[in-house]
Short mmCIF file of C-alpha atoms in Angstrom, two decimals:
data_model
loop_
_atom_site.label_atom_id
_atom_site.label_comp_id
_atom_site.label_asym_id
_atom_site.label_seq_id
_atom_site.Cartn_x
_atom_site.Cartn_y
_atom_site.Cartn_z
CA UNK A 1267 4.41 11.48 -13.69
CA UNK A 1268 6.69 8.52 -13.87
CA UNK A 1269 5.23 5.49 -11.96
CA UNK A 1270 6.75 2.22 -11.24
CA UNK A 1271 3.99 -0.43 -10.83
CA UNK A 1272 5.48 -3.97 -9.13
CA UNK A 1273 3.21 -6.58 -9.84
CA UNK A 1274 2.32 -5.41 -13.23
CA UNK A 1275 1.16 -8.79 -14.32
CA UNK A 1276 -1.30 -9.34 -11.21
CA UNK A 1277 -5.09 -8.68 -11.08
CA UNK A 1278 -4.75 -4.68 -9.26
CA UNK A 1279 -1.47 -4.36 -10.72
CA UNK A 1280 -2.86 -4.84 -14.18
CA UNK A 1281 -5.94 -2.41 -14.04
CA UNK A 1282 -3.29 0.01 -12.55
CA UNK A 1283 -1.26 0.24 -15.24
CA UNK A 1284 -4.44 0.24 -17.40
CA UNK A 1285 -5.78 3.44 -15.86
CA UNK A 1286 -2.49 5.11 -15.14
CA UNK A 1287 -1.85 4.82 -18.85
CA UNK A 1288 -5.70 5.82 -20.06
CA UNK A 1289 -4.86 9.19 -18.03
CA UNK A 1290 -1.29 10.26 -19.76
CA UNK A 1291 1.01 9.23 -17.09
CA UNK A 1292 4.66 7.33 -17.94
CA UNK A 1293 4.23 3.54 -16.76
CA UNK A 1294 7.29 0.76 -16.18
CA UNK A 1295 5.91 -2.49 -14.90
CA UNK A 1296 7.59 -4.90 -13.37
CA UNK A 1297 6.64 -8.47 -11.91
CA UNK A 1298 8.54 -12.11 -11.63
CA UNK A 1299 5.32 -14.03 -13.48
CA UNK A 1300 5.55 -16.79 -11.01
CA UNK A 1301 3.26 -19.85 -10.93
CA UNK A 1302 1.88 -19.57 -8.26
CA UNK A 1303 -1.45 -19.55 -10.39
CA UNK A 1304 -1.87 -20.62 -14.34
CA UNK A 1305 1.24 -17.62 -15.56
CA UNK A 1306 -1.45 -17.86 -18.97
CA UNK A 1307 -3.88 -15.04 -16.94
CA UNK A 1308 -0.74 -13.24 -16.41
CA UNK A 1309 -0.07 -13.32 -20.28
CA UNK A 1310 -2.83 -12.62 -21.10
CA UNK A 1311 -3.55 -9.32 -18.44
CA UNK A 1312 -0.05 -8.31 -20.20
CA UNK A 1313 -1.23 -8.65 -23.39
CA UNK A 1314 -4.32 -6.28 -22.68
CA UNK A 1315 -1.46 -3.67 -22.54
CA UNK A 1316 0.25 -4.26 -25.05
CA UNK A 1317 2.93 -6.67 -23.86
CA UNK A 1318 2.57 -9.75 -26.49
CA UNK A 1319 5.75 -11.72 -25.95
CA UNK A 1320 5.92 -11.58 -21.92
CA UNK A 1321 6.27 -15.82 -22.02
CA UNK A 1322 9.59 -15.56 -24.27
CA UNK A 1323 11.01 -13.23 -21.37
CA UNK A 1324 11.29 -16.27 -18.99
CA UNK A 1325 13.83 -18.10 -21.14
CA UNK A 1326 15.94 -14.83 -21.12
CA UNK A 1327 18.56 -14.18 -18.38
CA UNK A 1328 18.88 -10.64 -16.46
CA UNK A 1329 22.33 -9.67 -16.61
CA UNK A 1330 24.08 -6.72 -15.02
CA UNK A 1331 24.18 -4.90 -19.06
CA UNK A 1332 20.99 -6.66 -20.15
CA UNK A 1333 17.63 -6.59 -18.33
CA UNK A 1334 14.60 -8.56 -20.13
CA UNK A 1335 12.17 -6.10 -21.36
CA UNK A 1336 8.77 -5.95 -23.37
CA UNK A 1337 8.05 -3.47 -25.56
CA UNK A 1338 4.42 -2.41 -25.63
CA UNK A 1339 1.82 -1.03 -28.63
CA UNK A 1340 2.18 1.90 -25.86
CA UNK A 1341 5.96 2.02 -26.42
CA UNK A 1342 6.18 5.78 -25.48
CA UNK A 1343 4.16 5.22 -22.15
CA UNK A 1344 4.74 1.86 -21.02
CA UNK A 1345 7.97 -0.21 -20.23
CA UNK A 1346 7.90 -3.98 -19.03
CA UNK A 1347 10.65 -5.83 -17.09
CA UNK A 1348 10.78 -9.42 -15.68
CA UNK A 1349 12.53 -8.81 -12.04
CA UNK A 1350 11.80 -10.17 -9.01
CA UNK A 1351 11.56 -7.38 -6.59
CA UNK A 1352 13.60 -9.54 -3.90
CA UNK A 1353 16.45 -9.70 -6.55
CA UNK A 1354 19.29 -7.19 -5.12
CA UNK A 1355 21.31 -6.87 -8.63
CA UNK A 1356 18.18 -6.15 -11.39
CA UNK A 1357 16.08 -4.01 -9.11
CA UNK A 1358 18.15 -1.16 -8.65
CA UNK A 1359 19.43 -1.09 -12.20
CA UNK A 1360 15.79 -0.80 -13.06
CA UNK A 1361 15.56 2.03 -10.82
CA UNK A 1362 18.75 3.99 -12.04
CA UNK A 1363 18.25 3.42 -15.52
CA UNK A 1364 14.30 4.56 -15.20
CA UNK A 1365 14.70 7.40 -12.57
CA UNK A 1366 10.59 7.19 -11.28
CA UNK A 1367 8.77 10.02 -9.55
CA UNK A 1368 6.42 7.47 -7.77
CA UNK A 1369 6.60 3.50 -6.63
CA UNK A 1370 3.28 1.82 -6.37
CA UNK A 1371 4.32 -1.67 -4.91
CA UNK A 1372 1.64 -4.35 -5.48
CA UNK A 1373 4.02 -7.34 -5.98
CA UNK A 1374 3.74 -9.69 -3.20
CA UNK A 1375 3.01 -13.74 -2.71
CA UNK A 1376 -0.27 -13.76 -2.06
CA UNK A 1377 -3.22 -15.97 -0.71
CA UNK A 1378 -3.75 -16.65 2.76
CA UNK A 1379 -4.03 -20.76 3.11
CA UNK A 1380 -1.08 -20.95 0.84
CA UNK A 1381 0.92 -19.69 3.21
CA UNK A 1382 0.53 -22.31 5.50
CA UNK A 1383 1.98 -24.61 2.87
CA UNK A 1384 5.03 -22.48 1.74
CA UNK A 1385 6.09 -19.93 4.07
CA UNK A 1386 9.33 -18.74 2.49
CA UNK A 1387 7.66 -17.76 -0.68
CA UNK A 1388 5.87 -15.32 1.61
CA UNK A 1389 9.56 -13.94 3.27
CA UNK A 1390 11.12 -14.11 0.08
CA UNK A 1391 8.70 -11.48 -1.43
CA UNK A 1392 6.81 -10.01 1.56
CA UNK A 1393 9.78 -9.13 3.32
CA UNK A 1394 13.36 -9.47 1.64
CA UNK A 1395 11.59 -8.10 -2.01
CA UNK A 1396 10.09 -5.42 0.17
CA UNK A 1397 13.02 -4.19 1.72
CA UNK A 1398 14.73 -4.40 -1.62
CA UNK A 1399 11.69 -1.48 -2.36
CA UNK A 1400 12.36 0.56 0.53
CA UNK A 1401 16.25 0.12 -0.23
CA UNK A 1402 15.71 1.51 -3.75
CA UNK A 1403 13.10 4.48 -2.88
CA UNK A 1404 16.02 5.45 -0.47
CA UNK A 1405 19.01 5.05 -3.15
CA UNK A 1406 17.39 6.93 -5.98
CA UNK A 1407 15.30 9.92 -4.30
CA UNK A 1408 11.93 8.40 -5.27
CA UNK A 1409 9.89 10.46 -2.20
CA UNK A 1410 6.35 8.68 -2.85
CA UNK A 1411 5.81 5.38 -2.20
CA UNK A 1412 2.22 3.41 -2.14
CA UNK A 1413 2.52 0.31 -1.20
CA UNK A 1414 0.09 -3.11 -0.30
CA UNK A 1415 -0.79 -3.99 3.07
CA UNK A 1416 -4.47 -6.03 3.69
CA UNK A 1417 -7.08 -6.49 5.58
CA UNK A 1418 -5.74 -9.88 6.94
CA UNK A 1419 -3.72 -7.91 9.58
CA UNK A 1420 -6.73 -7.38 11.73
CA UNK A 1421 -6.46 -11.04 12.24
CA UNK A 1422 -9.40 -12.21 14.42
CA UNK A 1423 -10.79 -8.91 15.19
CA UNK A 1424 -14.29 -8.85 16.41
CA UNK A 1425 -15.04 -4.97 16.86
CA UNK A 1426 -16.84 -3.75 13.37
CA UNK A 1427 -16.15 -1.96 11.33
CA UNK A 1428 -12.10 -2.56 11.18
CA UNK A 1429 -10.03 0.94 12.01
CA UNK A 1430 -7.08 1.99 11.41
CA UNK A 1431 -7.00 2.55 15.01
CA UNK A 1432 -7.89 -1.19 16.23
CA UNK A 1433 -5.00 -3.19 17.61
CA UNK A 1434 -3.42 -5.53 14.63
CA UNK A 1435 -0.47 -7.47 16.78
CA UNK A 1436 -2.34 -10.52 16.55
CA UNK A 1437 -1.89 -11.93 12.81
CA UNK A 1438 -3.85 -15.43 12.34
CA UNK A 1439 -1.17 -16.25 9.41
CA UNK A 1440 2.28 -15.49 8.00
CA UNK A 1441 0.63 -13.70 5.30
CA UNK A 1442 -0.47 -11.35 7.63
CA UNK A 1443 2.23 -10.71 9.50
CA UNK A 1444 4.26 -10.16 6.38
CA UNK A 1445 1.67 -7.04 5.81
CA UNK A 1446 1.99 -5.89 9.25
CA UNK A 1447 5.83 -6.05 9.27
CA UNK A 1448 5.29 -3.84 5.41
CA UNK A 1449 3.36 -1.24 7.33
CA UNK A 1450 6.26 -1.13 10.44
CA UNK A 1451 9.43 -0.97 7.68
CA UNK A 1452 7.94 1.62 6.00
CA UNK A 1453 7.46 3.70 8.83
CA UNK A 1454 10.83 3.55 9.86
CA UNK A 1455 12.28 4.33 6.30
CA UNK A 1456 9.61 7.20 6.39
CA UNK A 1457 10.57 8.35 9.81
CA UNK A 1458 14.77 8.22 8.73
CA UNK A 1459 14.89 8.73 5.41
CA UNK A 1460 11.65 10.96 4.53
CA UNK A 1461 10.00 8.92 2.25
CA UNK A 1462 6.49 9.57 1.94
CA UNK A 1463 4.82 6.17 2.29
CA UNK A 1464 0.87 5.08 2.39
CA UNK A 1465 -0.04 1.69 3.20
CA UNK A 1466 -3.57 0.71 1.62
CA UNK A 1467 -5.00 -2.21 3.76
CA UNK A 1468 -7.32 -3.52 0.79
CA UNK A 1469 -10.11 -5.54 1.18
CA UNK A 1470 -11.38 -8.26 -0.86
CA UNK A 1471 -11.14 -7.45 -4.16
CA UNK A 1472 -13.13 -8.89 -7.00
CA UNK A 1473 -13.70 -8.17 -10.78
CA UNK A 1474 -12.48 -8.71 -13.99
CA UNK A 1475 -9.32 -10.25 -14.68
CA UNK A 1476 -9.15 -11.86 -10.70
CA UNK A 1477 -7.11 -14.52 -9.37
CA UNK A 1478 -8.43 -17.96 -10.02
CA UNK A 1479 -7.62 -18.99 -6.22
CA UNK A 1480 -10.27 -16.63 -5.39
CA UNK A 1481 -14.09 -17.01 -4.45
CA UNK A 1482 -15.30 -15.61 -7.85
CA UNK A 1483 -13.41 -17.33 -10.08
CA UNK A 1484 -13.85 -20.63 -8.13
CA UNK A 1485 -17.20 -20.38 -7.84
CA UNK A 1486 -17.75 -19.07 -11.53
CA UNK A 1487 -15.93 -22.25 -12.72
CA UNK A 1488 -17.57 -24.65 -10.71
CA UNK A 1489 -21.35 -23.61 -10.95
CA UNK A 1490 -20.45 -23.21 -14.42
CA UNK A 1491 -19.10 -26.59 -14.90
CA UNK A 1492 -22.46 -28.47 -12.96
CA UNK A 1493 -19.01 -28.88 -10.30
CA UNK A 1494 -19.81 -28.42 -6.82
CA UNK A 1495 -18.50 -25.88 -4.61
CA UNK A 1496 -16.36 -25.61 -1.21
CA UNK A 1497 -18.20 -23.33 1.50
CA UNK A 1498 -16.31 -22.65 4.19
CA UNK A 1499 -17.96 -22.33 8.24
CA UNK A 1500 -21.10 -23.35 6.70
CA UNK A 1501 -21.21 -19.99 4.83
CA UNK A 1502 -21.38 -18.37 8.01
CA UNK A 1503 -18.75 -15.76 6.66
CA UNK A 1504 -19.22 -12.46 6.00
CA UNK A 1505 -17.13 -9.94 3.71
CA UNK A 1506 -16.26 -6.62 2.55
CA UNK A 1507 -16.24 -7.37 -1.30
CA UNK A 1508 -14.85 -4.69 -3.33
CA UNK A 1509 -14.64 -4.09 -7.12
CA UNK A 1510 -11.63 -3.40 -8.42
CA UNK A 1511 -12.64 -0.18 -10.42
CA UNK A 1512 -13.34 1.12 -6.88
CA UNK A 1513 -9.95 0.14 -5.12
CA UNK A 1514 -8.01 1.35 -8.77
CA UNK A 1515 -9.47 5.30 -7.77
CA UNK A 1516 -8.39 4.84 -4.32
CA UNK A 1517 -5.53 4.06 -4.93
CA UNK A 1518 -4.73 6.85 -7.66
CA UNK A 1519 -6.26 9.04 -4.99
CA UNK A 1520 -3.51 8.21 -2.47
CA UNK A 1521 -0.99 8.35 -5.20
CA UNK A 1522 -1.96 11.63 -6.44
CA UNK A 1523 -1.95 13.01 -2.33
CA UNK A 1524 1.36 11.79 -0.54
CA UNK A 1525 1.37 12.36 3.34
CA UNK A 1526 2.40 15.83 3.99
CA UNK A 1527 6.04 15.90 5.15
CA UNK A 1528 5.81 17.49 9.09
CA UNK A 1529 8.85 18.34 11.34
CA UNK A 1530 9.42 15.69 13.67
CA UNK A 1531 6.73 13.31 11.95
CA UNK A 1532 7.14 10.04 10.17
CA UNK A 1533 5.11 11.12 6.82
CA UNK A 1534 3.98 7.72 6.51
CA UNK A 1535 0.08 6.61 6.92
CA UNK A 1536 -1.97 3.31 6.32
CA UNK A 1537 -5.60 3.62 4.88
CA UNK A 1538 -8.36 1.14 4.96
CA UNK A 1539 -9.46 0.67 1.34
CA UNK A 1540 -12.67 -1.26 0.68
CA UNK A 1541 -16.73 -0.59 0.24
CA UNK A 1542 -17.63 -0.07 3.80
CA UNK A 1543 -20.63 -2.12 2.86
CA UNK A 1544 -20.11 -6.00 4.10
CA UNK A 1545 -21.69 -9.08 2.32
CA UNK A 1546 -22.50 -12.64 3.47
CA UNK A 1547 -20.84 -15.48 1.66
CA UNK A 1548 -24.61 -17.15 1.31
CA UNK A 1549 -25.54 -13.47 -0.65
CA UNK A 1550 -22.60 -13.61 -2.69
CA UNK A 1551 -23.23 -16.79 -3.66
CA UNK A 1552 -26.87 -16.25 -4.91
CA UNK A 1553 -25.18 -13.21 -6.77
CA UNK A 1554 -23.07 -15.53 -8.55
CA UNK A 1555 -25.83 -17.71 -9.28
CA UNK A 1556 -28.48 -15.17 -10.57
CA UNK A 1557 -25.53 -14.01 -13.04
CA UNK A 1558 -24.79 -17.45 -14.22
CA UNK A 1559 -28.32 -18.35 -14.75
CA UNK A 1560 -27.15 -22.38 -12.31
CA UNK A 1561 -27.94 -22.97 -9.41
CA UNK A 1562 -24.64 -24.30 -6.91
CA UNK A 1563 -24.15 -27.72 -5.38
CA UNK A 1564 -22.77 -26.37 -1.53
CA UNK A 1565 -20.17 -28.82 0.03
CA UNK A 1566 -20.23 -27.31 3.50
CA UNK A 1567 -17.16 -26.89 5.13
CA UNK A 1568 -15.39 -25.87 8.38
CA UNK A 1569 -13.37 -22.63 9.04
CA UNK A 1570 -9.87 -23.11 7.27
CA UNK A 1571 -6.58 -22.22 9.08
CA UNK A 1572 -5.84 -18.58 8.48
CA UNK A 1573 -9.19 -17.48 7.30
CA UNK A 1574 -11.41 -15.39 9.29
CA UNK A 1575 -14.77 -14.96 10.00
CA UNK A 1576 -15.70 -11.16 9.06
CA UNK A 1577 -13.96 -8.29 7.44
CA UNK A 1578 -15.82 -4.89 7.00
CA UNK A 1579 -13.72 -2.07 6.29
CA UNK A 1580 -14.30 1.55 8.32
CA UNK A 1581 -12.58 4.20 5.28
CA UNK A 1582 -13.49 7.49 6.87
CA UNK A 1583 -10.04 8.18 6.79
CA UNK A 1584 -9.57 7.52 3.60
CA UNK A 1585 -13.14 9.40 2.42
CA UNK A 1586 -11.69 12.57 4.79
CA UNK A 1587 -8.38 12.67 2.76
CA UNK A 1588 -9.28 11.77 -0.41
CA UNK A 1589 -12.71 12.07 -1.45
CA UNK A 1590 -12.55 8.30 -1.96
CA UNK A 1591 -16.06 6.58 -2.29
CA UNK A 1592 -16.39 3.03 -3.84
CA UNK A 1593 -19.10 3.16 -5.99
CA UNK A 1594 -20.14 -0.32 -7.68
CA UNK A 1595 -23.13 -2.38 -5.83
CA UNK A 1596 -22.48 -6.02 -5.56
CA UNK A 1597 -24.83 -6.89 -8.53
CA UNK A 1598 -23.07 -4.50 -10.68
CA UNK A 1599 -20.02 -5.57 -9.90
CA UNK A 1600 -20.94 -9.79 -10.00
CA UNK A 1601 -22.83 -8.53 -13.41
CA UNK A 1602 -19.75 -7.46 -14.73
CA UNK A 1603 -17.38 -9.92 -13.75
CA UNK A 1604 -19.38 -12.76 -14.54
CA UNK A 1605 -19.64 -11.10 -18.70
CA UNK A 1606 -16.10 -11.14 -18.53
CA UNK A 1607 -15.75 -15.07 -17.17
CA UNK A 1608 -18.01 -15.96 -19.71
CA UNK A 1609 -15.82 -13.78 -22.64
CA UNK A 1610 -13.48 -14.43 -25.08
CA UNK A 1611 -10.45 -12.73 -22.84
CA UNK A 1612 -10.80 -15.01 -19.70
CA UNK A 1613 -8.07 -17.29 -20.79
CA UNK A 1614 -9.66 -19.63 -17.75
CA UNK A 1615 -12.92 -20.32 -18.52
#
């Protein structure tokens, strides 16, 4: 199989591509390397596959007749491009030129308080670069798309665990409503067009190679450091952590098992995706700190616009059509991370 991944440089694109590869399929990655965060994780996730001279792609210029590129040590398996997916001219040259049997669309501007601060970064990508997607699915017969949605669009929801069947017209930020309006386009270029689409509302991801904006690599850095650390509500948060080796089989799961195409049905679906088994931030914490072998200073802090209080994920759906079952325990999972932060290949530390 021939997969696009979008957001091949990210922390789930990354492993992605990783495990698509490891099992014999035909990868092309593609991702703008932004700044949103330090683009030297991104270089360095890229170079894990094989991609050594991603940082001399941003001083080339994508042309209609020239495209940047990276070749790879897995040059028969493995293609890299540096597109933004919200650019209308590159995109669907990529798409002609590479002729994919399967989209899996993780590029997106993400982190929820940020987009408080810089909501067109959030249209730009969420919305324009998504449609650009759907646009190029529909243009080049590509019949299976996975794509990103998130938790966040169960906004303030206080009925646990989250379904797929709860009400989620009541976003608490633009980021969420970006991911809600993913899971509505979709369905209508499923329901015209007959794409085959599955949204994959993932749930707090941790591991290995994670974004430094997040909880785990804050905290990692701080206690680390002697620094003290930011606790939000007084640590009166709880949520669904889940490894990323347990969302990357999900998601291959859904890939490998596109919604059945029905007369008279959209075959388009949205999964929960997380470990069904929620955490409090105060347990996390001590995770972090039994790994670490330090103790944290806590700064206690109120509730942050945007943020909310729980998440637990309900993914009998997703266990009923897949076989999907996250398997990592917290500790495992902190254990493992926490090796990595403390290796040679966190570029961060």
């Amino acid at each position: 199989m021939k997969v696009l991944v979008t957001g091949a440089a990210g922390f789930i694109g990354s492993h992605l591509v990783k495990y698509l590869l490891g099992r014999g399929d035909s990868v092309v990655g593609v991702d703008n390397l932004n700044d949103y965060y330090p683009r030297k994780l991104k270089y360095a996730r890229l170079a894990e596959l094989g991609i050594r001279d991603a940082e001399d792609m941003l001083s080339e210029k994508a042309s209609e007749f020239q495209i940047p590129q990276a070749p790879s040590r897995f040059v028969s398996k493995f293609r890299f491009y540096l597109c933004d997916i919200a650019d209308r001219k590159v995109l669907p040259q990529i798409f002609e030129k590479e002729r994919f049997d399967a989209v899996v669309n993780l590029a997106a501007q993400a982190g929820v308080r940020y987009s408080i601060e810089n909501p067109f970064a959030y249209v730009d990508s969420n919305l324009v670069g998504f449609v650009n997607i759907l646009e190029c699915c529909r243009h080049f017969s590509v019949s299976n798309l996975v794509y990103a949605s998130s938790s966040s669009v169960y906004g303030g929801n206080e009925k646990v665990p989250f379904s797929e069947e709860d009400k989620v017209d009541n976003p608490v930020s633009l980021y969420a409503a970006t991911k809600k309006s993913n899971e509505l386009m979709a369905y209508c270029y499923s329901k015209l067009y007959g794409i085959r689409a599955t949204g994959l509302r993932f749930f707090t991801v941790y591991g290995p190679w994670g974004r430094p904006d997040m909880a785990p690599m804050l905290f990692a850095r701080a206690i680390s450091a002697g620094e003290p650390i930011k606790v939000y509500n007084g640590g009166d948060m709880i949520r669904d952590f889940t490894y990323v080796d347990d969302i990357i089989e999900g998601t291959v799961r859904v890939l490998d098992n596109p919604p059945a195409e029905q007369e008279g049905k959209a075959p388009h679906r949205v999964f929960n995706i997380g470990c069904s088994n929620p955490v409090n931030l105060m347990d996390f914490i001590s995770e972090m700190e039994s790994a670490l072998g330090r103790k944290a200073q806590k700064i206690m802090m109120p509730m942050q616009p945007g943020d909310v209080y729980q998440t637990y994920a309900d993914t009998t759906s997703l266990e009923s059509v897949t076989g999907y079952k996250p398997h990592v325990s917290l500790h495992e999972g902190i254990t493992a991370f926490v090796n990595w932060y403390k290796s040679d290949k966190n570029p961060l530390k």
